[in-house]
Amino acid sequence: MHTIDLSKYEYRTDLVIEEHLEELTEKDIQKKQYKIGNIQVEEMDLSKEGSKKIKKKEGLYRTISFQDITDKDHYQEVEKVFIKVMKELLQSSNIKEDASTLIVGLGNEHSTPDALGPKVVEQVLVTSHLFELGEVEKTYRKTSAFSPDVTGSTGIETGKLIKGAIHAINPDFLIVIDALKATNTERLTKTIQLSNTGITPGSGVGNNREELSYETLKIPVIVIGVPTIVDLVTIVTDTFQYIYKHFSYKLDNLDNASMKLIPESLQNYLDYPDTLTKEEKEEILGSIGNLEEEEVKQLMSEVLVPINYNLMVTPKEIDFTIKRLSTLIGQGINKSLHIHFNPTKRA
Amino acid sequence: MHTIDLSKYEYRTDLVIEEHLEELTEKDIQKKQYKIGNIQVEEMDLSKEGSKKIKKKEGLYRTISFQDITDKDHYQEVEKVFIKVMKELLQSSNIKEDASTLIVGLGNEHSTPDALGPKVVEQVLVTSHLFELGEVEKTYRKTSAFSPDVTGSTGIETGKLIKGAIHAINPDFLIVIDALKATNTERLTKTIQLSNTGITPGSGVGNNREELSYETLKIPVIVIGVPTIVDLVTIVTDTFQYIYKHFSYKLDNLDNASMKLIPESLQNYLDYPDTLTKEEKEEILGSIGNLEEEEVKQLMSEVLVPINYNLMVTPKEIDFTIKRLSTLIGQGINKSLHIHFNPTKRA
Amino acid sequence: MHTIDLSKYEYRTDLVIEEHLEELTEKDIQKKQYKIGNIQVEEMDLSKEGSKKIKKKEGLYRTISFQDITDKDHYQEVEKVFIKVMKELLQSSNIKEDASTLIVGLGNEHSTPDALGPKVVEQVLVTSHLFELGEVEKTYRKTSAFSPDVTGSTGIETGKLIKGAIHAINPDFLIVIDALKATNTERLTKTIQLSNTGITPGSGVGNNREELSYETLKIPVIVIGVPTIVDLVTIVTDTFQYIYKHFSYKLDNLDNASMKLIPESLQNYLDYPDTLTKEEKEEILGSIGNLEEEEVKQLMSEVLVPINYNLMVTPKEIDFTIKRLSTLIGQGINKSLHIHFNPTKRA
Amino acid sequence: MHTIDLSKYEYRTDLVIEEHLEELTEKDIQKKQYKIGNIQVEEMDLSKEGSKKIKKKEGLYRTISFQDITDKDHYQEVEKVFIKVMKELLQSSNIKEDASTLIVGLGNEHSTPDALGPKVVEQVLVTSHLFELGEVEKTYRKTSAFSPDVTGSTGIETGKLIKGAIHAINPDFLIVIDALKATNTERLTKTIQLSNTGITPGSGVGNNREELSYETLKIPVIVIGVPTIVDLVTIVTDTFQYIYKHFSYKLDNLDNASMKLIPESLQNYLDYPDTLTKEEKEEILGSIGNLEEEEVKQLMSEVLVPINYNLMVTPKEIDFTIKRLSTLIGQGINKSLHIHFNPTKRA
């Protein structure tokens, strides 16, 4: 038997809409951005018309961007924003305050960067079995939770297992948590993405992938994802953009006397725009400087894939990051779902 | 909300038939015992008639008893016996060599003595998803595997989740692995029990328990269990029996000169019969000495339960024991199910 | 090579003084008991005179007894009492507010009931390395922490490893945390025991055991222990005492009409005294009823040890209990050691 | 208190000599390369003279390069080569067959890519404590093992803890295992590096770093390392080299008809030399094409460090890789150290 490593197919890419945005009209997409402290929230509502133009599904997309959640204060701020965004998304998706839910954690708990879903499930409060005993106060919703593991470990199409669970308990809506593949290095473990468009948790093998969405299940499907891995093609392509920004900043500030007093390593140019001309880019990066970002990505694939170097990587602190993020999302879900959830009552 | 600790309901008692054996005729039960090295195998086939007389389900019961599997040699002997017994049980249950199976690991992987099922599932080879890709040699069976966790963590009746999975993949038969509550201290982590009678993995709360058996599923259900916990009532009741055996041995060997040369701590009387008279028992243990074993058990419940002292306990080495047993059973299942399973091909 | 299982030697028995108490005068021992809510604190100060009479070391002994720390409120009460007792013990042991400390977690982190020490060490705040960088506020003490593992895993006498660490960093005092063997079933995971008498973490093999105490190290050694295992001899011996109490209660309330209305299983007689006469005991438990508690223990050893049945056991919920206790003790140590420790600043 | 994240300082870079090799004469360095199957071994013996010219320490350097150890057959081949290289290194370092050793696992077992050392220590056979009992056959060496954790968790300079342990047991030589930072993406989890030059396990903070080497300890110090992380500067710099190779291969094979039949993704050019002229490089990569590899690295640091984008990353499969590598190295050490080590005797 030739064992097939399905793991490489299992990651879904992030939920963010960013390509072809310029081609969309106001009828296609509604956008809104705001900041709470240092945390940025981006809202995109993609209409049926917009959905047809780009290949993303119709629905609501939300992205929470932050810098660091190892600091306790910042952690609490991000949690607050998550609860706000989550509650609004539930409401915008017409989910009632007493609607019951099944919370599904996708991924492989034995592979750290893929363990987000199962770890969140460990954090969520489940109440369904208590409702049957008449032991739950009105301020709690009926919740169940379940981690179906990955097809490579069960031999079972993940979507089928989840449909079996839905069939067994008939929830009013679904919440699915998953680790994602970043299409932009900047977002790696620094964004929480939400949408109500559903997800396809299949392994990508064969034709029997099982989409989980309102269309297939007739109940709303909320998805919560965090990019935890990125491939080298993306890293290198992103770096070319940073090279342009770096030189834009440098060239524009060549004669800026005060700038010379700031140590190089503190000159954070990240928000500085790319002001280079076509000629300057070509001077710096040769014929690669002439390529569009998508073309660079294509070229880097041609360079790295044949030599098996398009590694998928994750930050070395991933164990701690997954622990923090899963607690934040798990407790955030609890506080979003139950009116008077009192975390101090659980130890 | 009053959180209800369902964990105390979750353990099923061991699969062994031992009560009322004397009331059964040969038509009711067929028994066979044999030894391979130091390992003892007990086979009991309970007929419909026998099933009605005692409250156990009709079907085949197998028990493998051993002393110690920390020693590598003994471990391998026990594995061999397990494979033999398992293969015979599959055959006696009319399961064909190419029948597909779903392997279910009951229990809570975060509670060591309850983690046997999930740990076995980690060891088993799954092939179903590979069959769909046409990548599997004929010597392999179609296998899937799945750990449904416990109702206290999912909010979902475990039996319902399993039925959902069965519905999703339609296996030809089921294998269920579970940690059990011992009804005899002697069997604690020292026996592997098999049967084809099915199991009820419900939490025991409410009326909606879902039996998994041929009757309810129309496919054979093989159960594999190991007692990993025991309660204090059982420990104390068993000790009374050891007290009788101890004194039987002592009294019968009082004048045995050579006996005096053997240190007390080496005088293993375990296989010595209870030869005490009713009067001797009363002299040693007073009115408790007059009670039948079942009555002693009843009395000890009356003593220990009201003061919350009927603890469920597990041997302190349980982490190592679960690791060894789950590897043995997991690899044993692999070797029983697949004709030419070559463990060296997996790393 | 005959591998020797050292694990059985590694547990130390609990720190409580309870034997021969009646033989001690007020000059020998100072006792005090008080309750805070449902939590009981017992203080015993054993003098040099007292120390000679019984075989316990001179010094201060503190025991905190509680029922349940799975409930958040009760957990917090126990933590408060622990901090109070710990602070007083530090003060009574003449340890200054800015004295530096090395916190040592004894035990094997891969064996759940023995993992208390290493798990506490994971919780404690370490600051020593930050002091060298001049980055620590005055309200923090200089703390280091270290888990030496067990001799069976390292091949090294644990006491020697600890002395090596002490030699390396010269702390002003030592805090040692360890899982203990209960000499009374009632205390199992329900008491935290503290003393300033030191501990001998040796494996008990050979003569090279290394006591860690003021006498050997010239610095105070605070010990914190929790009984997490108990042997069957203790369980059975304790049960005999419960049988007496049970019958005392029953006999004394035979004619108590209202008593008959209370279900048997709710008649908690635990605090009821043993009022049986010698004759009554003999009637109930025969010649065993004539034995002193120590003699019963001796007899049970003679019964259970030769047949290898004196198992060491731990409650089946031990995974959860260890998690809770290690957090409580770890955070309790942090709050006892650092004047303005602000747990919210750590995530 | 400002918590300082020491974790970023803790990784040591790989043990390979590759810079300035061209400046070394035969008196400076002795090199040898050979292949066993697909596994490549590189030996470099750096003399005192050579040591002065480049900044690496005098001594023996060995590198084992392989492709994949998830396949059982290849795994066993790599283990064999490891044992061969390890045994020769012990011999060349004048370590006798009965010399006793302390095996030290550096790193943080709670951070997957840094857990190699502690995980290897879990695999090694320790015998020292058994020698004291006279229970060990002559074919075994006296071994101890110990994982000192990281300074960020203990507050203690790691080197000091190790010296404490050495002081306690006086081993004849030291074996230190550590996870490394790759200076070349190609080596990431694909090489095992050995040397007898010692290591400095300090956190890099302050001046009190404690070198562990023959010079400081007067006993041989064997180091075994595997690169498990790499930073983005290295990834991007390496990619520039692949771009050159890719275009060299493309340009040289433009008219090669048969080449056109091979799919792009299968054209593995990794071993193809860089045949581009200076002009071609400038055409492809502009002024960056003019830079030496070291200058590219410098530029990429200037681009990525100020915006906090020089992430340290690890392959997403790191959990499985660490498990495999630590078993291979641990068992490889056992088989190298003990003459008749029989792994089947351990379970």
Coordinates of C-alpha atoms in Angstrom, one line a residue, chain D residues 250-260:
Chain D
K250 CA 16.5 26.8 -18.2
L251 CA 18.9 28.7 -20.3
D252 CA 21.3 25.8 -20.8
N253 CA 18.4 23.5 -21.8
L254 CA 16.4 25.9 -24.0
D255 CA 17.0 23.8 -27.1
N256 CA 17.0 20.5 -25.5
A257 CA 14.0 18.8 -27.2
S258 CA 13.5 16.0 -24.7
M259 CA 13.4 18.5 -21.9
K260 CA 10.2 20.0 -23.3

